[in-house]
Coordinates of C-alpha atoms in Angstrom, one line a residue:
M1 CA 0.7 13.4 8.5
K2 CA 1.4 9.7 9.1
Y3 CA -1.5 7.3 9.9
A4 CA -1.2 3.9 11.6
M5 CA -3.5 1.2 12.9
Y6 CA -2.9 -0.5 16.2
R7 CA -4.6 -2.8 18.7
R8 CA -6.2 -1.4 21.8
D9 CA -8.0 -3.9 24.1
G10 CA -8.2 -6.3 21.2
V11 CA -9.8 -3.7 18.9
K12 CA -8.0 -2.0 15.9
R13 CA -7.8 1.7 16.2
V14 CA -6.6 4.4 13.7
A15 CA -3.9 6.6 15.1
I16 CA -1.6 9.4 14.0
L17 CA 2.2 9.3 14.4
D18 CA 3.7 12.0 16.5
G19 CA 7.4 11.4 17.0
A20 CA 7.8 8.4 19.3
Y21 CA 4.1 8.3 20.1
L22 CA 0.8 7.4 18.5
V23 CA -2.1 9.8 19.1
D24 CA -5.5 8.0 19.3
P25 CA -8.2 10.6 18.5
Q26 CA -11.0 8.4 19.9
A27 CA -9.2 7.8 23.2
L28 CA -8.5 11.6 23.4
E29 CA -12.2 12.4 22.9
Q30 CA -13.2 10.0 25.5
A31 CA -10.6 11.4 28.0
V32 CA -11.1 15.2 27.5
G33 CA -13.5 15.8 24.7
G34 CA -13.0 18.7 22.3
L35 CA -13.0 16.9 18.9
G36 CA -16.7 16.4 18.4
P37 CA -18.7 13.6 16.7
Q38 CA -16.5 13.5 13.6
V39 CA -13.9 11.7 15.7
S40 CA -15.9 8.5 14.9
W41 CA -14.2 8.6 11.5
F42 CA -11.1 7.4 13.2
A43 CA -12.7 4.0 13.9
D44 CA -12.1 3.1 10.3
M45 CA -9.2 4.2 8.0
T46 CA -11.4 4.2 5.0
E47 CA -13.7 6.7 6.7
V48 CA -10.6 8.9 7.4
I49 CA -9.7 8.7 3.8
R50 CA -13.2 9.4 2.5
H51 CA -13.6 12.5 4.7
A52 CA -10.3 14.1 3.8
P53 CA -9.3 17.0 4.1
Q54 CA -11.6 17.5 7.1
S55 CA -10.3 14.4 8.8
R56 CA -6.7 15.7 8.2
E57 CA -7.6 18.9 10.0
L58 CA -9.3 17.0 12.8
G59 CA -6.2 14.8 13.1
A60 CA -3.9 17.9 13.4
R61 CA -6.2 19.2 16.2
A62 CA -6.0 15.9 18.0
V63 CA -2.2 15.8 17.9
A64 CA -2.0 19.4 19.3
L65 CA -4.6 18.6 22.0
A66 CA -2.9 15.4 23.0
A67 CA 0.5 17.2 23.4
E68 CA -1.2 19.9 25.5
R69 CA -3.1 17.6 27.8
G70 CA -0.8 14.7 27.9
V71 CA -3.5 12.1 27.2
G72 CA -4.7 10.1 24.2
R73 CA -1.0 9.2 23.5
V74 CA 0.7 5.8 23.6
A75 CA 4.4 5.1 23.1
L76 CA 5.1 3.5 19.8
D77 CA 7.3 0.9 21.4
D78 CA 4.4 -0.3 23.5
V79 CA 1.9 -1.1 20.7
Q80 CA 1.5 -3.8 18.1
L81 CA 1.1 -2.1 14.7
C82 CA -1.3 -3.6 12.2
A83 CA -1.8 -3.0 8.5
P84 CA -2.9 0.6 8.4
M85 CA -5.9 -0.3 6.2
L86 CA -7.6 -3.2 4.5
P87 CA -8.0 -2.0 0.9
S88 CA -11.2 -2.8 -0.9
T89 CA -9.2 -3.7 -3.9
I90 CA -5.4 -3.8 -4.6
L91 CA -4.7 -2.9 -8.3
C92 CA -1.3 -4.2 -9.2
A93 CA 1.1 -2.9 -11.9
G94 CA 3.9 -5.3 -12.8
S95 CA 7.1 -4.9 -14.8
N96 CA 7.2 -1.2 -14.0
Y97 CA 10.9 -0.5 -13.3
L98 CA 13.6 -0.3 -15.9
S99 CA 15.8 -2.7 -14.1
H100 CA 13.1 -5.3 -13.4
N101 CA 11.8 -5.0 -16.9
A102 CA 15.2 -5.9 -18.2
E103 CA 15.0 -9.1 -16.1
K104 CA 11.7 -9.9 -17.9
A105 CA 12.6 -8.9 -21.4
G106 CA 11.0 -12.0 -22.9
S107 CA 7.6 -11.2 -21.6
D108 CA 5.2 -10.1 -24.4
T109 CA 3.9 -7.0 -22.6
S110 CA 7.1 -5.9 -20.8
G111 CA 7.8 -2.3 -21.5
K112 CA 4.7 -1.9 -23.6
E113 CA 2.0 -1.6 -21.0
P114 CA 1.6 -2.2 -17.3
E115 CA 0.9 -5.7 -16.3
F116 CA -2.5 -5.7 -14.6
F117 CA -3.6 -8.1 -11.8
L118 CA -5.5 -7.9 -8.6
K119 CA -5.0 -8.7 -4.9
T120 CA -7.7 -8.5 -2.3
A121 CA -8.0 -7.6 1.4
D122 CA -7.7 -11.4 2.1
C123 CA -4.1 -11.2 1.1
V124 CA -3.2 -8.3 3.5
V125 CA -1.3 -8.7 6.8
G126 CA 0.5 -6.3 9.0
P127 CA 4.1 -5.1 8.5
H128 CA 5.3 -7.4 11.4
D129 CA 3.1 -10.4 10.8
E130 CA 4.5 -13.7 9.6
I131 CA 4.3 -14.6 5.9
V132 CA 3.0 -18.2 5.4
H133 CA 5.3 -20.4 3.3
D134 CA 3.0 -23.2 2.1
P135 CA 5.1 -25.8 0.4
V136 CA 1.9 -27.2 -1.3
L137 CA 1.5 -23.9 -3.1
T138 CA 5.2 -23.0 -3.8
R139 CA 8.8 -23.9 -3.3
K140 CA 10.1 -20.5 -4.3
L141 CA 8.6 -17.7 -2.3
D142 CA 9.9 -14.2 -3.2
G143 CA 9.3 -10.7 -1.8
E144 CA 8.9 -7.6 -4.0
V145 CA 8.9 -4.1 -2.3
E146 CA 6.5 -1.7 -3.9
L147 CA 5.2 1.8 -3.4
G148 CA 1.5 1.7 -2.6
V149 CA -0.8 4.5 -3.7
V150 CA -3.9 5.1 -1.5
I151 CA -6.8 6.5 -3.5
G152 CA -8.7 9.2 -1.7
K153 CA -11.0 10.8 -4.3
P154 CA -13.3 8.8 -6.6
G155 CA -13.0 9.1 -10.4
R156 CA -13.2 7.3 -13.7
H157 CA -11.2 8.2 -16.8
I158 CA -9.0 10.4 -14.7
P159 CA -6.6 12.5 -16.9
R160 CA -2.9 12.2 -16.1
E161 CA -2.6 15.9 -15.2
R162 CA -5.3 15.6 -12.5
A163 CA -4.4 12.1 -11.3
L164 CA -2.4 13.1 -8.1
E165 CA -5.5 15.0 -6.9
H166 CA -7.1 11.6 -6.4
V167 CA -4.3 10.3 -4.1
F168 CA -4.8 10.4 -0.3
G169 CA -1.3 9.1 0.5
Y170 CA 1.3 6.5 0.1
T171 CA 2.4 3.3 1.9
I172 CA 4.6 0.3 1.3
V173 CA 3.4 -3.1 0.2
N174 CA 5.4 -6.4 -0.1
D175 CA 4.0 -8.1 -3.3
V176 CA 4.9 -11.6 -2.0
T177 CA 5.1 -13.9 -5.0
A178 CA 5.0 -17.7 -5.5
R179 CA 7.6 -17.5 -8.3
D180 CA 7.3 -21.0 -9.5
R181 CA 3.5 -20.5 -9.9
Q182 CA 4.0 -17.2 -11.7
V183 CA 6.6 -18.3 -14.2
R184 CA 5.8 -21.6 -16.0
F185 CA 7.9 -23.4 -18.6
R186 CA 7.0 -25.2 -21.7
P187 CA 8.8 -28.4 -22.9
D188 CA 10.8 -26.3 -25.4
G189 CA 12.1 -24.1 -22.5
S190 CA 10.1 -21.1 -23.3
S191 CA 8.0 -19.6 -20.5
W192 CA 4.6 -18.2 -19.8
Y193 CA 3.0 -16.3 -16.9
E194 CA 0.1 -17.1 -14.6
L195 CA -0.3 -14.1 -12.4
G196 CA -3.3 -15.4 -10.4
R197 CA -1.9 -18.3 -8.5
G198 CA 1.5 -16.8 -8.3
K199 CA 0.3 -13.6 -6.7
V200 CA -2.9 -14.1 -4.8
F201 CA -2.8 -16.2 -1.6
D202 CA -2.8 -15.8 2.2
T203 CA -0.3 -13.3 3.5
S204 CA 0.8 -12.2 0.1
A205 CA 0.4 -8.5 0.8
P206 CA 2.1 -7.2 3.9
L207 CA 1.1 -3.6 4.1
G208 CA 2.4 -0.6 6.1
P209 CA 3.3 0.3 8.8
Y210 CA 2.1 3.8 7.9
I211 CA 0.1 5.7 5.3
V212 CA 1.9 9.0 4.6
G213 CA -0.4 11.8 3.5
A214 CA 0.1 13.0 0.0
E215 CA 0.7 16.5 1.3
E216 CA 4.1 15.3 2.6
I217 CA 5.1 13.8 -0.8
P218 CA 4.3 16.3 -3.5
D219 CA 6.4 14.3 -6.0
P220 CA 6.2 10.5 -5.7
Q221 CA 8.7 10.0 -8.5
G222 CA 11.8 10.7 -6.3
L223 CA 11.5 8.2 -3.5
G224 CA 14.1 5.7 -2.5
I225 CA 12.8 2.1 -2.3
R226 CA 14.7 -0.8 -0.7
S227 CA 14.1 -4.2 0.7
W228 CA 16.2 -6.5 2.9
V229 CA 16.0 -10.2 3.5
N230 CA 17.5 -11.4 6.8
G231 CA 19.5 -8.2 7.0
E232 CA 20.9 -8.5 3.5
L233 CA 20.0 -5.6 1.1
R234 CA 18.3 -7.2 -1.9
Q235 CA 16.6 -4.3 -3.7
N236 CA 17.8 -0.7 -3.9
S237 CA 16.3 1.7 -6.4
N238 CA 14.3 4.9 -6.7
T239 CA 10.8 5.5 -8.0
A240 CA 12.3 7.8 -10.7
Q241 CA 13.1 4.5 -12.4
M242 CA 9.4 3.7 -12.9
I243 CA 8.4 3.3 -16.6
W244 CA 4.8 4.4 -15.8
S245 CA 4.6 7.1 -13.1
V246 CA 2.0 7.2 -10.3
A247 CA -0.1 9.7 -12.3
E248 CA 0.0 7.5 -15.4
L249 CA -1.0 4.4 -13.4
V250 CA -3.9 6.2 -11.7
H251 CA -5.0 7.2 -15.2
V252 CA -4.6 3.7 -16.7
F253 CA -6.4 1.9 -13.9
S254 CA -9.3 4.5 -13.9
I255 CA -10.0 3.4 -17.5
N256 CA -11.0 -0.1 -16.2
L257 CA -12.6 0.8 -12.9
T258 CA -14.0 3.7 -11.0
L259 CA -11.3 4.4 -8.5
R260 CA -12.8 4.8 -5.0
P261 CA -11.5 5.8 -1.6
G262 CA -9.7 2.9 0.1
M263 CA -8.4 1.3 -3.1
V264 CA -4.7 0.9 -3.3
I265 CA -2.5 0.8 -6.4
I266 CA 0.8 -1.0 -6.1
T267 CA 3.3 0.2 -8.6
G268 CA 5.8 -2.6 -9.5
T269 CA 9.1 -3.6 -8.0
P270 CA 12.7 -2.9 -9.0
S271 CA 15.2 -5.6 -9.8
G272 CA 16.8 -7.9 -7.2

């Protein structure tokens, strides 16, 4: 199942992708009924995540009912998609692809442990929103395509072999980076990193357009991952090239924090 968020009469609504249409369970309930009070979960993506798998079953019923009755559906071409969720916390793993790690071989932690930094919901914008280039902040704004892991089940000290049980689904995040704030140079030419100001700023986390349920991606370590800039292919890799797998990252981050529904882990970017 693929989930999206769109605007309806100025209000953001959770919807389910069905071919060239979005199914809006709340609109469907209002039109014909049949879904019950739990349809209120679809007012907030975090509630959909928190109530899985029941919300997934309800969503499947909504898709079937909308197709049968011909209501509660809107053409995808007629809507403005938003970020499918506003994560409570975005846990970020850097230097996690073999090719990108080679570009950063001088970093003290590269290849030894995941770089760990945070973004917040304040950074998030939709997949088609503009990214602000503030010349006061940076003169070198870069994009970094990353697989996003949406946490669905809470846990602390999660073992690797159980980690994927805590994943609700997957999305795409652009880890927009102020490169000249991230990489700093000393007078002798050596460099050091400041991840805070280089990573956390307005519009630095375009997210979406969809969350794909984990049931559709049993193995997240075999996904193609690509990015384009003005139509030019810049990054082209596969999640098989990750140094630390999704399961390993869930395990590592759960040592620091209790992972909760609505958190997102972004898993590093390939070279390019």
